[in-house]
PDB file of C-alpha atoms and ligand atoms in Angstrom:
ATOM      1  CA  UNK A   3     137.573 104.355 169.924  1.00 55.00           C
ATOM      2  CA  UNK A   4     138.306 107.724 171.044  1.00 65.00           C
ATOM      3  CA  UNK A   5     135.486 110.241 171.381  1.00 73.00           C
ATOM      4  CA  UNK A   6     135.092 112.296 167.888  1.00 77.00           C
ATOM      5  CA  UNK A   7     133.390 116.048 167.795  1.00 80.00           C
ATOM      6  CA  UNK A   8     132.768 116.759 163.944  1.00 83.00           C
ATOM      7  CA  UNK A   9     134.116 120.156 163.269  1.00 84.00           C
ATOM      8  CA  UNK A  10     130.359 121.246 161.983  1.00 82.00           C
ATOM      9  CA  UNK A  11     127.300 120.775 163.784  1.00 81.00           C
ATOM     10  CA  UNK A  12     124.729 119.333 161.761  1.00 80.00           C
ATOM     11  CA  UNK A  13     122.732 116.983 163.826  1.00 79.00           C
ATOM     12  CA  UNK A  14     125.058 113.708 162.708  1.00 78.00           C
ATOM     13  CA  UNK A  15     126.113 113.543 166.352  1.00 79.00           C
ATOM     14  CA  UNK A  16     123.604 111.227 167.713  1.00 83.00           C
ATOM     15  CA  UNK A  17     124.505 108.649 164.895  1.00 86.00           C
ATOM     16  CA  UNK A  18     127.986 108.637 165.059  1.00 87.00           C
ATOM     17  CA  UNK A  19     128.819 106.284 167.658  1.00 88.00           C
ATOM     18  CA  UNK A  20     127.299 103.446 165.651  1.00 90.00           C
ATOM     19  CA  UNK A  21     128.296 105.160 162.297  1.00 90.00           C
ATOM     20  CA  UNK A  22     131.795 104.812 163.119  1.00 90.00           C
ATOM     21  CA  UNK A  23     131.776 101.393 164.561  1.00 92.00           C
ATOM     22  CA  UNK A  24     131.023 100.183 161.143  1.00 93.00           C
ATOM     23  CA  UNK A  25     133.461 102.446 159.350  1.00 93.00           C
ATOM     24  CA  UNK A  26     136.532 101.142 161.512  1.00 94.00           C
ATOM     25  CA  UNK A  27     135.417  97.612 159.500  1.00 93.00           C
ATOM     26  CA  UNK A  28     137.649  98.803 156.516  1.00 93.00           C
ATOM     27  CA  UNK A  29     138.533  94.734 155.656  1.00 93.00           C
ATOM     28  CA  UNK A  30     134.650  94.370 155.192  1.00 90.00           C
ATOM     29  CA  UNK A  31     134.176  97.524 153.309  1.00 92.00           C
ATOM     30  CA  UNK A  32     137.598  96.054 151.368  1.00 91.00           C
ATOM     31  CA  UNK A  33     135.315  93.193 150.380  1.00 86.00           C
ATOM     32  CA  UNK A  34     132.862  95.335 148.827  1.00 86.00           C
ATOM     33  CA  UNK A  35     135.394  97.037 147.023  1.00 89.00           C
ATOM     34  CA  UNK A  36     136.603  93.959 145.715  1.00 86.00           C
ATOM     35  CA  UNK A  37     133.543  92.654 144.299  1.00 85.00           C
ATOM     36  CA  UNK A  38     132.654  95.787 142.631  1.00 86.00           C
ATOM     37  CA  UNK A  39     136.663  96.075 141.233  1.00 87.00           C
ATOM     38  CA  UNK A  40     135.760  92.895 139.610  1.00 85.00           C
ATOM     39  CA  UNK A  41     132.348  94.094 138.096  1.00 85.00           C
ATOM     40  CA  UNK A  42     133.862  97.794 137.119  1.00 89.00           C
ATOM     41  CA  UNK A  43     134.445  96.138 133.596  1.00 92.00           C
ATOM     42  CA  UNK A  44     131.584  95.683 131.413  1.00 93.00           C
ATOM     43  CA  UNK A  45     132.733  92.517 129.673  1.00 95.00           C
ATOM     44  CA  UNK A  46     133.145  90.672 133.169  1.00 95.00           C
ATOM     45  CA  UNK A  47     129.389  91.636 134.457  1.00 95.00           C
ATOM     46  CA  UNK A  48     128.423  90.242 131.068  1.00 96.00           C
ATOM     47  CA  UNK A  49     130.165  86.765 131.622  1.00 97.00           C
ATOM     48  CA  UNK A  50     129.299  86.981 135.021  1.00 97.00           C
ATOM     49  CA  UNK A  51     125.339  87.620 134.226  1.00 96.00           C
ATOM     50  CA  UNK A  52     125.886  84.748 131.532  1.00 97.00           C
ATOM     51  CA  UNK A  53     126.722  82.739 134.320  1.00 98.00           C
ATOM     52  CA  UNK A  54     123.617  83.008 136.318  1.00 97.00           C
ATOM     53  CA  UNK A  55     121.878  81.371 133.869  1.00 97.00           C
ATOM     54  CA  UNK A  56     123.741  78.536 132.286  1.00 97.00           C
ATOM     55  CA  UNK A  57     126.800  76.436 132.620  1.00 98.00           C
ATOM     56  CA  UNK A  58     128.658  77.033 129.703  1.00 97.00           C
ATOM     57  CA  UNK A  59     132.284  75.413 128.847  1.00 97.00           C
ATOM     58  CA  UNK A  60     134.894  78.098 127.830  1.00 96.00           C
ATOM     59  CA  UNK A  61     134.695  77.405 124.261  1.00 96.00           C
ATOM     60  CA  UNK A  62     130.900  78.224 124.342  1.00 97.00           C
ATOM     61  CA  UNK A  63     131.177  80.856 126.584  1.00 98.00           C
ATOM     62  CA  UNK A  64     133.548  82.596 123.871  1.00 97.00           C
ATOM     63  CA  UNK A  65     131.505  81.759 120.757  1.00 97.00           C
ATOM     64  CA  UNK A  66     128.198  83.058 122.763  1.00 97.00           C
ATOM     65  CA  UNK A  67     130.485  86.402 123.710  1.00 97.00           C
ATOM     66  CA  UNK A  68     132.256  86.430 120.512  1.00 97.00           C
ATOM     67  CA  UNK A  69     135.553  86.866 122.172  1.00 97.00           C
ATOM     68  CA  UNK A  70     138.798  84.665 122.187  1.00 97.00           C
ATOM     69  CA  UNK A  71     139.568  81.438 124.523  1.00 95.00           C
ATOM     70  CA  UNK A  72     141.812  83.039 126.015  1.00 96.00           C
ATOM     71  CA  UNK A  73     140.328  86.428 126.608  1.00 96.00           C
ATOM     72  CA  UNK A  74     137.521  84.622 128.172  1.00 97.00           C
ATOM     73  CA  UNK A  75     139.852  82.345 130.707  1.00 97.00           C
ATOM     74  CA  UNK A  76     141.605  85.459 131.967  1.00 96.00           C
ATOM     75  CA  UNK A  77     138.115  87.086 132.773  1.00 96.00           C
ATOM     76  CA  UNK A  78     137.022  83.739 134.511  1.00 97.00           C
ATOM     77  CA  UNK A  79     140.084  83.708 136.330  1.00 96.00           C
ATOM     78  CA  UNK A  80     139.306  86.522 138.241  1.00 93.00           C
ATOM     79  CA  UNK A  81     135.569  85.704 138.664  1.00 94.00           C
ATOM     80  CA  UNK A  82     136.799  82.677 139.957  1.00 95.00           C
ATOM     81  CA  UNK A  83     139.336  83.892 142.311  1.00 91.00           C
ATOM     82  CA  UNK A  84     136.748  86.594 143.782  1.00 89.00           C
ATOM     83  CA  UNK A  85     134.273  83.966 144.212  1.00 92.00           C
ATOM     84  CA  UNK A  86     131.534  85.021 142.349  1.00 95.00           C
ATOM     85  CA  UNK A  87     131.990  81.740 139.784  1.00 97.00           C
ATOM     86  CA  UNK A  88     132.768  78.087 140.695  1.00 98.00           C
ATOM     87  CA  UNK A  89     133.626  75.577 138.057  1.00 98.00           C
ATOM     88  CA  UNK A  90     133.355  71.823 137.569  1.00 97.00           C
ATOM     89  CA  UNK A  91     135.475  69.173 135.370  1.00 96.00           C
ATOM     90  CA  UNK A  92     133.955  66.893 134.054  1.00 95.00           C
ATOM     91  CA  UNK A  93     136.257  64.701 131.430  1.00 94.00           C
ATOM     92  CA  UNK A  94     138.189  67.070 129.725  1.00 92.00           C
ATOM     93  CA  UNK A  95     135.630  69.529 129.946  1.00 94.00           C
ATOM     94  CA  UNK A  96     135.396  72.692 132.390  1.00 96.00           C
ATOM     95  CA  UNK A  97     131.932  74.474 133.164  1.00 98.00           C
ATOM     96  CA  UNK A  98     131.501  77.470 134.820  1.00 98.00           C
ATOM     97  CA  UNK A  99     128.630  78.955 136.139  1.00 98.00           C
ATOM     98  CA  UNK A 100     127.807  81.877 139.096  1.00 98.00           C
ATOM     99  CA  UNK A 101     128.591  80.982 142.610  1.00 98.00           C
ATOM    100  CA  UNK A 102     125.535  79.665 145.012  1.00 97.00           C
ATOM    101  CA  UNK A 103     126.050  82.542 147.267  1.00 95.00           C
ATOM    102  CA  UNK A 104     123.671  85.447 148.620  1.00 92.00           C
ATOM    103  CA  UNK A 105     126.343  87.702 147.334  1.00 90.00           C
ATOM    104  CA  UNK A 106     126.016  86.300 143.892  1.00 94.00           C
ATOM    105  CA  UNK A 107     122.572  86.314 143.814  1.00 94.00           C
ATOM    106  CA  UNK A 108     122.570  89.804 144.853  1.00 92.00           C
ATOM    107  CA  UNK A 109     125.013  90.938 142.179  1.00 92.00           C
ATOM    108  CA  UNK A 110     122.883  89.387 139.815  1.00 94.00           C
ATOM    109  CA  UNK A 111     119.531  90.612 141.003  1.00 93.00           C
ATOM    110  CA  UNK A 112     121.689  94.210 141.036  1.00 91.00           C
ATOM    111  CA  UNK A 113     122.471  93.787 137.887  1.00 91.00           C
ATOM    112  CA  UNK A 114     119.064  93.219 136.331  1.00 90.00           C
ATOM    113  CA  UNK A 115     117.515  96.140 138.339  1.00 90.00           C
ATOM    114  CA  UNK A 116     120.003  98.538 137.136  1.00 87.00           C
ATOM    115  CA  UNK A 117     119.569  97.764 133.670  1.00 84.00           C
ATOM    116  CA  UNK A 118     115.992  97.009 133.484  1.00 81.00           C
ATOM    117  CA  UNK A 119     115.940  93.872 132.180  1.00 75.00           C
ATOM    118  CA  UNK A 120     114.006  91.134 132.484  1.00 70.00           C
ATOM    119  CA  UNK A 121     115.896  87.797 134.414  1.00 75.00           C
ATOM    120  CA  UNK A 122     114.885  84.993 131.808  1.00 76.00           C
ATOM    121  CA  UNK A 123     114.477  82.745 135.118  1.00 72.00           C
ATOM    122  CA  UNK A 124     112.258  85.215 136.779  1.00 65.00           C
ATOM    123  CA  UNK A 125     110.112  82.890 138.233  1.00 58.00           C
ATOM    124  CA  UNK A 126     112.696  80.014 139.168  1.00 57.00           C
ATOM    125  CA  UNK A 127     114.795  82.648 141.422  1.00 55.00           C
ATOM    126  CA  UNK A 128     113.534  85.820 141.878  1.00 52.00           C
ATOM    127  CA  UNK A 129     110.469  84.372 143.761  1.00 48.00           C
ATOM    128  CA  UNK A 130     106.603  85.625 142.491  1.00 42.00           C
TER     129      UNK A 130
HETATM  130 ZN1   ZN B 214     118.592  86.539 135.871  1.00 81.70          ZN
END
């Protein structure tokens, strides 16, 4: 890392050592970008908040979002592929529910804090 001298003065100099190790960790900050690419559409934090709570099949999860099969599959597809959903087969059945991750717990915590609603599992995962 070469030494940097911001062009203004503004007392960020002390910080900037350690500010800029962390921004040269663009494929981490990718990541992030990622995750939120995924949740920048309003029907896909909606699935994706659905699937914190249940395990629905795709046919249920498209009656309970009144949307088509196949609308629904594309939008699990990428869930699935940024690993914020897993599913399970069972017989000729597919359910799909939210990842066990710290990420996708956070994304879900996240996404009841921003909209101020209440988690109808408050107490089995968001601790007393
Ligand atoms: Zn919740």
């Amino acid at each position: 890392m070469k030494d940097l001298h911001l062009p203004h003065h503004h007392g960020e100099e002390t910080q900037l050592p350690a500010l800029r190790r962390e921004l040269e960790k663009t494929d981490k900050f990718q990541i992030i970008a990622d995750v939120f690419r995924q949740l920048g559409d309003a029907t896909r934090v909606r699935i994706f908040w659905l699937l914190c709570h249940c395990e629905p099949c795709v046919v249920n999860i498209s009656a309970m979002m009144d949307m088509s099969s196949p609308a629904v599959s594309h939008h699990l597809r990428a869930l699935k592929a940024s690993g914020l959903i897993v599913s399970r087969r069972e017989g000729k059945e597919v359910y799909y529910r939210a990842a066990d991750t710290a990420q996708a717990q956070l994304l879900h915590q996240m996404i009841e804090r921003v909209m101020e609603i209440a988690c109808p599992e408050e107490d089995a995962h968001h601790g007393a």
